[in-house]
Short mmCIF file of C-alpha atoms and ligand atoms in Angstrom, two decimals:
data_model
loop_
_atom_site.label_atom_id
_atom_site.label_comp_id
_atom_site.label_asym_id
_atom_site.label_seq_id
_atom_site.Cartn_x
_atom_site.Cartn_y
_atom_site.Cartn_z
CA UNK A 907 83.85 21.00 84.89
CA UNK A 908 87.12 23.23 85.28
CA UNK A 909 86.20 27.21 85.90
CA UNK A 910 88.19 29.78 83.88
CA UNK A 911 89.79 30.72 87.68
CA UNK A 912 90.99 26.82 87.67
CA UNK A 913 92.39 26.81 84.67
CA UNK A 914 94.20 30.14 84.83
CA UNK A 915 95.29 29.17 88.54
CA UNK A 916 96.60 26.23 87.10
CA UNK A 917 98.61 27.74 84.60
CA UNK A 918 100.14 30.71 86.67
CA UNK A 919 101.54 28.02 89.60
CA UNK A 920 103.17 25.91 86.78
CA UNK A 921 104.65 29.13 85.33
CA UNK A 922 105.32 29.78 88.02
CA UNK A 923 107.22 27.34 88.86
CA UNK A 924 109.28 26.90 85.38
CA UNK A 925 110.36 30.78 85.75
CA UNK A 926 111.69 30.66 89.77
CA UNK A 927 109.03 33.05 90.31
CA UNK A 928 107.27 34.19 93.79
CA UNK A 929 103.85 35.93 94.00
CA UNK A 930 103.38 38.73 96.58
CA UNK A 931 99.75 40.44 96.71
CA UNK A 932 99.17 43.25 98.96
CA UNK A 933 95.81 43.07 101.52
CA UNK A 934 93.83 45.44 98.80
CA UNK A 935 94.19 42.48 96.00
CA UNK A 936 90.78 41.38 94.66
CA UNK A 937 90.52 37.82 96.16
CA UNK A 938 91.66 35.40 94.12
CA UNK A 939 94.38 37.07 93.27
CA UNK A 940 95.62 37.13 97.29
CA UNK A 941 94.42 33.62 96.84
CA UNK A 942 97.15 32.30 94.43
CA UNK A 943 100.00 34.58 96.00
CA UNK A 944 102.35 33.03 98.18
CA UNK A 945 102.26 35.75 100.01
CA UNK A 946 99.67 38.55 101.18
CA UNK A 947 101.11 41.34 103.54
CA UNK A 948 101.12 44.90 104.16
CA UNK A 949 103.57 47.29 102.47
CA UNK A 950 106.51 46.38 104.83
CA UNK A 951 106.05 42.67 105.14
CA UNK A 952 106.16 42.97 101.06
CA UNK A 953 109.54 44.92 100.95
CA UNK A 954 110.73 43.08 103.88
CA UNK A 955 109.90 39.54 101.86
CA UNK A 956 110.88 41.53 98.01
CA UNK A 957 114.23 42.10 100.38
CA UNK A 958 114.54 38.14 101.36
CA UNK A 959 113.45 35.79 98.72
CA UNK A 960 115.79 34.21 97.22
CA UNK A 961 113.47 33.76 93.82
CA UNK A 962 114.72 35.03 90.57
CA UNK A 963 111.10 36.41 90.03
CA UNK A 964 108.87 38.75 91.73
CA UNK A 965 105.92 39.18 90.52
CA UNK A 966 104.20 42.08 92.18
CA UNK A 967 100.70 42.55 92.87
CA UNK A 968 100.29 45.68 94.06
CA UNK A 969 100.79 49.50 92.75
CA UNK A 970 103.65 51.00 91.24
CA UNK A 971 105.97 52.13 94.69
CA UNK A 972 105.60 48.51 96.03
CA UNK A 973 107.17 46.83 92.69
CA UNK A 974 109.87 49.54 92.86
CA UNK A 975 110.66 49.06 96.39
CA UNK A 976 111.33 45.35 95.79
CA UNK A 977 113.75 46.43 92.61
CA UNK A 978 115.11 49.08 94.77
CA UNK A 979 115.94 45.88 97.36
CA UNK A 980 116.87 43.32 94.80
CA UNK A 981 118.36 44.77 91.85
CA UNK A 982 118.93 41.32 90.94
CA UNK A 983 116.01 40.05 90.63
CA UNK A 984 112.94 40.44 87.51
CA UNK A 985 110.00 42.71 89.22
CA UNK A 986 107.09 41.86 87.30
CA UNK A 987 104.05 44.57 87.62
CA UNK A 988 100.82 42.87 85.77
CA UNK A 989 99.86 46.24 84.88
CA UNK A 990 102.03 48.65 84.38
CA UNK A 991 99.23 51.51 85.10
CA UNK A 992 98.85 50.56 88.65
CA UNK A 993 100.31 53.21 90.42
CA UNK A 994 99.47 55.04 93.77
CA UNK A 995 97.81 58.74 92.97
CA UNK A 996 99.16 59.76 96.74
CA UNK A 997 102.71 59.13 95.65
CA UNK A 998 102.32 61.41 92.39
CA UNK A 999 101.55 63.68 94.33
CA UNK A 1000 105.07 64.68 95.06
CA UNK A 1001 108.02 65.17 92.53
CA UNK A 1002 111.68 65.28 93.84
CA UNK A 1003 111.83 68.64 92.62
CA UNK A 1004 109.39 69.70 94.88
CA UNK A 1005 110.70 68.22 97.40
CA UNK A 1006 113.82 69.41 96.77
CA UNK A 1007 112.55 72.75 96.93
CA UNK A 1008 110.54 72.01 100.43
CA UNK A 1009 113.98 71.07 102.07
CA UNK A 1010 115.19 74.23 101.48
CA UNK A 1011 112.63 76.29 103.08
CA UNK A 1012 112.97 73.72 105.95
CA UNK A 1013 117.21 72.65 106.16
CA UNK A 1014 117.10 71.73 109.76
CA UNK A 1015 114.14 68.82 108.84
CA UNK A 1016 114.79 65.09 108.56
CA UNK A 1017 112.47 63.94 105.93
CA UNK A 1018 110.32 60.81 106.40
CA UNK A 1019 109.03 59.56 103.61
CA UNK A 1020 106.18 57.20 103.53
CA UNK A 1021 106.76 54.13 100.92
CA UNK A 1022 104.36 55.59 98.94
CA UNK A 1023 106.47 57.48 97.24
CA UNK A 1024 108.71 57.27 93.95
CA UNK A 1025 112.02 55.76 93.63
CA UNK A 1026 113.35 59.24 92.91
CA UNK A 1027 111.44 61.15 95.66
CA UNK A 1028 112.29 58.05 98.01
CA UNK A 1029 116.45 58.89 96.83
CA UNK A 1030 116.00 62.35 98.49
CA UNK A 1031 114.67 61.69 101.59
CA UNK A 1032 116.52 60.34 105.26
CA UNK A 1033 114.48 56.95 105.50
CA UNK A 1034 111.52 55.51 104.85
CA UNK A 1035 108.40 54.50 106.98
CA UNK A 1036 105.10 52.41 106.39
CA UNK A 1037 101.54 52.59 108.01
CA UNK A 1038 103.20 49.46 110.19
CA UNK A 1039 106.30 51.87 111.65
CA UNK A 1040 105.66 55.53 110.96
CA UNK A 1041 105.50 57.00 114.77
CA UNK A 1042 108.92 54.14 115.56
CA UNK A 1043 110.66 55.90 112.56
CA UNK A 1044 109.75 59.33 113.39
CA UNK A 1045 111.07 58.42 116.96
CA UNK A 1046 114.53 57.39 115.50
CA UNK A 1047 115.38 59.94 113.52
CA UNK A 1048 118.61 62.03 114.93
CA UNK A 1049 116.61 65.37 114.49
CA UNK A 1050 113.78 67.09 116.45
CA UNK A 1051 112.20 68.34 113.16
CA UNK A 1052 110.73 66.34 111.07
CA UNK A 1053 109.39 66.72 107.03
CA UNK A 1054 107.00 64.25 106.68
CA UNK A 1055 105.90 62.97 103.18
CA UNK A 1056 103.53 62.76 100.95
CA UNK A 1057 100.41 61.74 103.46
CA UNK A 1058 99.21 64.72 105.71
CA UNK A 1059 96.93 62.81 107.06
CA UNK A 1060 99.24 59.92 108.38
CA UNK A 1061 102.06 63.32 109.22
CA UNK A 1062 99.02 64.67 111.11
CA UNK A 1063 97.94 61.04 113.16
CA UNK A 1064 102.09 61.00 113.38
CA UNK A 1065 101.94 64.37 114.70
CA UNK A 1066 99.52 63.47 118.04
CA UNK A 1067 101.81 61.10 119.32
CA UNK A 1068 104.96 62.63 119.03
CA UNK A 1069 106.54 65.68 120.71
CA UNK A 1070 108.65 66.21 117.49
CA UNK A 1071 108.04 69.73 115.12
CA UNK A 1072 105.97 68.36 112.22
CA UNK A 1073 105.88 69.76 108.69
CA UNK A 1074 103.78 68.33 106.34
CA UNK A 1075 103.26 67.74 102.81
CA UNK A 1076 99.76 68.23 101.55
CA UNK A 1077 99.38 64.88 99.65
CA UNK A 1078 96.33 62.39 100.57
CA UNK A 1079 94.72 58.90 99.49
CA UNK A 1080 91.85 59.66 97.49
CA UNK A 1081 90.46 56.28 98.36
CA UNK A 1082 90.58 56.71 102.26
CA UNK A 1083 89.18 60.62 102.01
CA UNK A 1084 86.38 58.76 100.83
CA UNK A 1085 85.55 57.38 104.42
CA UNK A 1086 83.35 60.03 106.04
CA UNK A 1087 83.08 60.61 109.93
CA UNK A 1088 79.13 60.07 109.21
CA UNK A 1089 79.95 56.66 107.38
CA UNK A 1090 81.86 55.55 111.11
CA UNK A 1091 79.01 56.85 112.86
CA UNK A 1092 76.54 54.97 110.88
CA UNK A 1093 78.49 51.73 110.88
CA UNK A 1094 78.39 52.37 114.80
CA UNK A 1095 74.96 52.45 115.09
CA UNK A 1096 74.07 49.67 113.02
CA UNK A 1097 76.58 47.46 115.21
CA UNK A 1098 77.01 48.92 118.87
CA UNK A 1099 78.90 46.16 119.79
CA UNK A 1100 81.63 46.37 117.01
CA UNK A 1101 85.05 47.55 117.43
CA UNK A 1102 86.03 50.34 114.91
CA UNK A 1103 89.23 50.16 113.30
CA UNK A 1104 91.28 52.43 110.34
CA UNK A 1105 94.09 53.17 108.84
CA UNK A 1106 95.93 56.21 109.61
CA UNK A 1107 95.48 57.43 105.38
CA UNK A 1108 92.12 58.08 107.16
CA UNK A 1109 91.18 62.02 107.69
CA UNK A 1110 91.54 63.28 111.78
CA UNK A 1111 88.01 63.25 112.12
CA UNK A 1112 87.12 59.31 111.05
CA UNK A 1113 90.41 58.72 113.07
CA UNK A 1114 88.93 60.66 116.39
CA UNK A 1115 86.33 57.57 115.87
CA UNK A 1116 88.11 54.75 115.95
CA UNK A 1117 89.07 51.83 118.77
CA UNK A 1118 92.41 51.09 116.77
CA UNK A 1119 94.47 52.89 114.16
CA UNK A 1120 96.66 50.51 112.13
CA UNK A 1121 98.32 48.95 109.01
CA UNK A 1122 96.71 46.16 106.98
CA UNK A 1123 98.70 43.69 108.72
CA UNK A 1124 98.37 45.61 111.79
CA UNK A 1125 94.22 45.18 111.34
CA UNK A 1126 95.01 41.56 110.13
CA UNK A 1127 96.50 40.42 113.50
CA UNK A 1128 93.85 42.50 115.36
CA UNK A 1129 91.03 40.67 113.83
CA UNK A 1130 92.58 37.30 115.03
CA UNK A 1131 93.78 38.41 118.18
CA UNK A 1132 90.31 40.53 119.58
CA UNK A 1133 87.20 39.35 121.27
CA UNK A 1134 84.94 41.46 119.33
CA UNK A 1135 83.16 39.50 117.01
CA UNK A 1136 82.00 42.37 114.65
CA UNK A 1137 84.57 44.62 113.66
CA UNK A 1138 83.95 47.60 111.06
CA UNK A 1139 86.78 48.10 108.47
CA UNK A 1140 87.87 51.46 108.04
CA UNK A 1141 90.02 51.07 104.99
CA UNK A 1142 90.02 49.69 101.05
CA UNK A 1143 87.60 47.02 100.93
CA UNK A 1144 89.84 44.07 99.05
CA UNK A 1145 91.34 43.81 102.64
CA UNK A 1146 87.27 42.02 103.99
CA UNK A 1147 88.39 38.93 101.54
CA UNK A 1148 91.48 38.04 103.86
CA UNK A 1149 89.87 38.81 106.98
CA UNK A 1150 86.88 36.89 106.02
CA UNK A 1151 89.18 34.02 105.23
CA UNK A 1152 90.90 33.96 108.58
CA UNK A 1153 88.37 34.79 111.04
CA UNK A 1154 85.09 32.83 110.20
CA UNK A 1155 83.57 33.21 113.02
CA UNK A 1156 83.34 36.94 112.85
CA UNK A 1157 81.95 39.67 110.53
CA UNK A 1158 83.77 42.53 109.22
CA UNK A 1159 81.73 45.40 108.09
CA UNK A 1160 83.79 47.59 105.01
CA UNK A 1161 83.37 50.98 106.90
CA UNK A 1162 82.18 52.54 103.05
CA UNK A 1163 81.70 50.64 100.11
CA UNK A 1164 83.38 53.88 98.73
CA UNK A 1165 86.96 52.71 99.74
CA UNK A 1166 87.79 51.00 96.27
CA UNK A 1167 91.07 51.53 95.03
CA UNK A 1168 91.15 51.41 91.56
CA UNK A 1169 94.63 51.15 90.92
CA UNK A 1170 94.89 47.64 92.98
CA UNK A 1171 91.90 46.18 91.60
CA UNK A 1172 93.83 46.34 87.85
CA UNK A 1173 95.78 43.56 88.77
CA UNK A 1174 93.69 40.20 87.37
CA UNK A 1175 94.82 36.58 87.03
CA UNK A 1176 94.94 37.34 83.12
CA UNK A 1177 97.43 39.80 83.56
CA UNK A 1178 99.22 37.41 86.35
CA UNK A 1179 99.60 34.92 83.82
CA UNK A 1180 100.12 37.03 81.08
CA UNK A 1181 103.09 39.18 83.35
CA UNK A 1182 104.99 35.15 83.56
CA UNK A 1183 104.28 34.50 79.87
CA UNK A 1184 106.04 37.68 78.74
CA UNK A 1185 108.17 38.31 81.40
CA UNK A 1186 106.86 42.14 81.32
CA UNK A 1187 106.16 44.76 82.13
CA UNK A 1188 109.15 45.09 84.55
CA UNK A 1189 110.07 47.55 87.14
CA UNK A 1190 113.82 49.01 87.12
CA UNK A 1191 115.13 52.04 88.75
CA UNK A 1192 117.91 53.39 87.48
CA UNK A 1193 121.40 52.46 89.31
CA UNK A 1194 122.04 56.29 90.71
CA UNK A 1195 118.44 56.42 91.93
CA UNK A 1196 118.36 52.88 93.32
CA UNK A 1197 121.58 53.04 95.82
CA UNK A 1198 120.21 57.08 97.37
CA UNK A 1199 116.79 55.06 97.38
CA UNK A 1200 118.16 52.02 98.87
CA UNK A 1201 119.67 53.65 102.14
CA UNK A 1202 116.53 55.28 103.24
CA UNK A 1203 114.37 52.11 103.66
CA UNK A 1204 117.33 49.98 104.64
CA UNK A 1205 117.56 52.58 107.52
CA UNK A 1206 113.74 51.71 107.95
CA UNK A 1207 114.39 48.12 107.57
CA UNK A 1208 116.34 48.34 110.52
CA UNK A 1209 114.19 49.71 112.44
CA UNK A 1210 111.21 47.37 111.67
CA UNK A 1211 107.53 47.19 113.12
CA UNK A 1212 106.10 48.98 115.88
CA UNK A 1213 103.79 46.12 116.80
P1 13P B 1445 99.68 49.30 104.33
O1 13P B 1445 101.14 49.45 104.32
O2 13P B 1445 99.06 49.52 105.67
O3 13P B 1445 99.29 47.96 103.76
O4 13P B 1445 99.03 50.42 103.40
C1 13P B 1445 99.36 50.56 102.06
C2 13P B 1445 98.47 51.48 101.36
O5 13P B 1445 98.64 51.77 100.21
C3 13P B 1445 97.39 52.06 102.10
O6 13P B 1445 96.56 52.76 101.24
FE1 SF4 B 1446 97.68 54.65 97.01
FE2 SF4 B 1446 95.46 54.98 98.42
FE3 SF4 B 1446 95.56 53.07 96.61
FE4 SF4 B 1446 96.96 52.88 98.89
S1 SF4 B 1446 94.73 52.88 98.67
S2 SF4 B 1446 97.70 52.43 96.84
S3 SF4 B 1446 97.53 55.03 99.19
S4 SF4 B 1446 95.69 55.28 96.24
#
């Protein structure tokens, strides 16, 4: 007998196919979405693939900024957002009035903005960085002082490894705040042998705790690449399906069961399907918006992944 996940997997890859479509899903996807995407990635593999396919159709699987990045990239092209309420709470956090107003307090800053950000917050900023090339970016830019945006806690992980002046936004991820120091600690003691890793939304102190600081994909190609066979997983928890699926032989232990990110887990097959059936909800940014938007991650397109 043919589950409801057959049937509607079914359905989505022949729609799929009919419409020219492609399927990215970001590493914080609930599982079976990641499992009918034809591609699964951190933030800048996704813009870097939204930037190359040559598909008439994206549909997005993500949060708001992702989707917007890839229409920012391919005006061309139909961005498809399942559900049009996933958005990122870290990059509402900042308006590009206030950030307007932050620049001139600070004139002499290059501003770094982190992808999670708006379209119109991205259009007033010097380039772009991810999780995957944040310290490489900061390193590039023609400027000793940098404004970094919206995450203070990736500005202040940013900050330790650069000699550059850092000023910083006070924006966060409420899912990663969730991860406490005591949660790491825990985790530790429960597996001595496992190797720690988080991402760098993590606060300082559940970063001082860590063997490895990194992206999704970053963590991704550390799972495959390490020794350790238990590794604890200091970020959203949708990422332990794909790790799971790569590395059998190993165990990943979700550093809090806390880490849920509402806003990625709204995207269902349903809403997959339905996105292809009605060709909507689509992502647009306005043409003005797009081409100030567009220069500050093709500047970080250029400068690609630290590792
Ligand atoms: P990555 O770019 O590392 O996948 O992170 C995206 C994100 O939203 C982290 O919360
Ligand atoms: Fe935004 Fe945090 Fe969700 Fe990432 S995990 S999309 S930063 S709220």
């Amino acid at each position: 007998m043919t589950s409801r996940r057959d049937e509607l997997t079914e359905e989505i890859l022949s729609l799929k196919q009919r419409r020219g479509a492609v399927i990215l899903a970001h590493n914080y996807q609930v599982g079976e979405v990641q499992d009918i995407a034809d591609f699964v990635g951190d933030s800048l593999e996704l813009s870097q693939k939204a930037a190359r396919t040559e598909a008439e159709v994206i549909v997005f699987c993500g949060v708001h900024f992702m989707a917007e990045t890839a229409s920012i990239l391919s005006p061309e092209k139909v961005v498809l957002l399942p559900d049009i309420n996933a958005g990122c709470p870290m990059a509402n956090m900042i308006t590009a009035e206030g950030l307007r107003e932050k620049k001139e307090e600070l004139p002499g800053a290059a501003v770094v903005c982190y992808i999670n950000s708006s379209a119109e917050v991205k259009a007033e900023s010097d380039v772009c960085c991810t999780s995957a090339n944040a310290l490489k970016v900061v390193e590039s830019v023609d400027s000793d002082e940098i404004l970094f945006i919206p995450d203070q806690y990736l500005s202040h992980y940013i900050s330790t490894k650069t000699k550059k002046k850092m000023s910083f936004w006070p924006g966060y991820c409420p899912t990663h705040v969730r991860i406490q120091p005591q949660d790491i600690i825990k985790r530790k003691q429960e597996h001595p042998q496992a190797k720690v890793m988080v991402h760098p939304e993590c606060r300082p102190e559940v970063i001082a705790l860590a063997d490895e600081v990194l992206s999704t994909g970053g963590m991704c190609r550390f799972a495959q690449q390490t020794s350790a066979k238990e590794i604890i997983v200091g970020t959203e928890v949708g990422i332990i399906h794909r790790l799971k699926k790569e590395n059998p032989g190993k165990e990943f232990i979700p550093a809090s069961e806390h880490a849920v990110c509402p806003n990625m887990k709204l995207i269902t097959l349903e809403k997959v399907l339905w996105s292809l059936q009605d060709m909507a909800p689509e992502v647009k940014v306005p043409e003005e918006i797009r081409l100030r938007a567009k220069a500050a991650v093709d500047k970080m397109l250029e400068i690609g992944r630290s590792g």
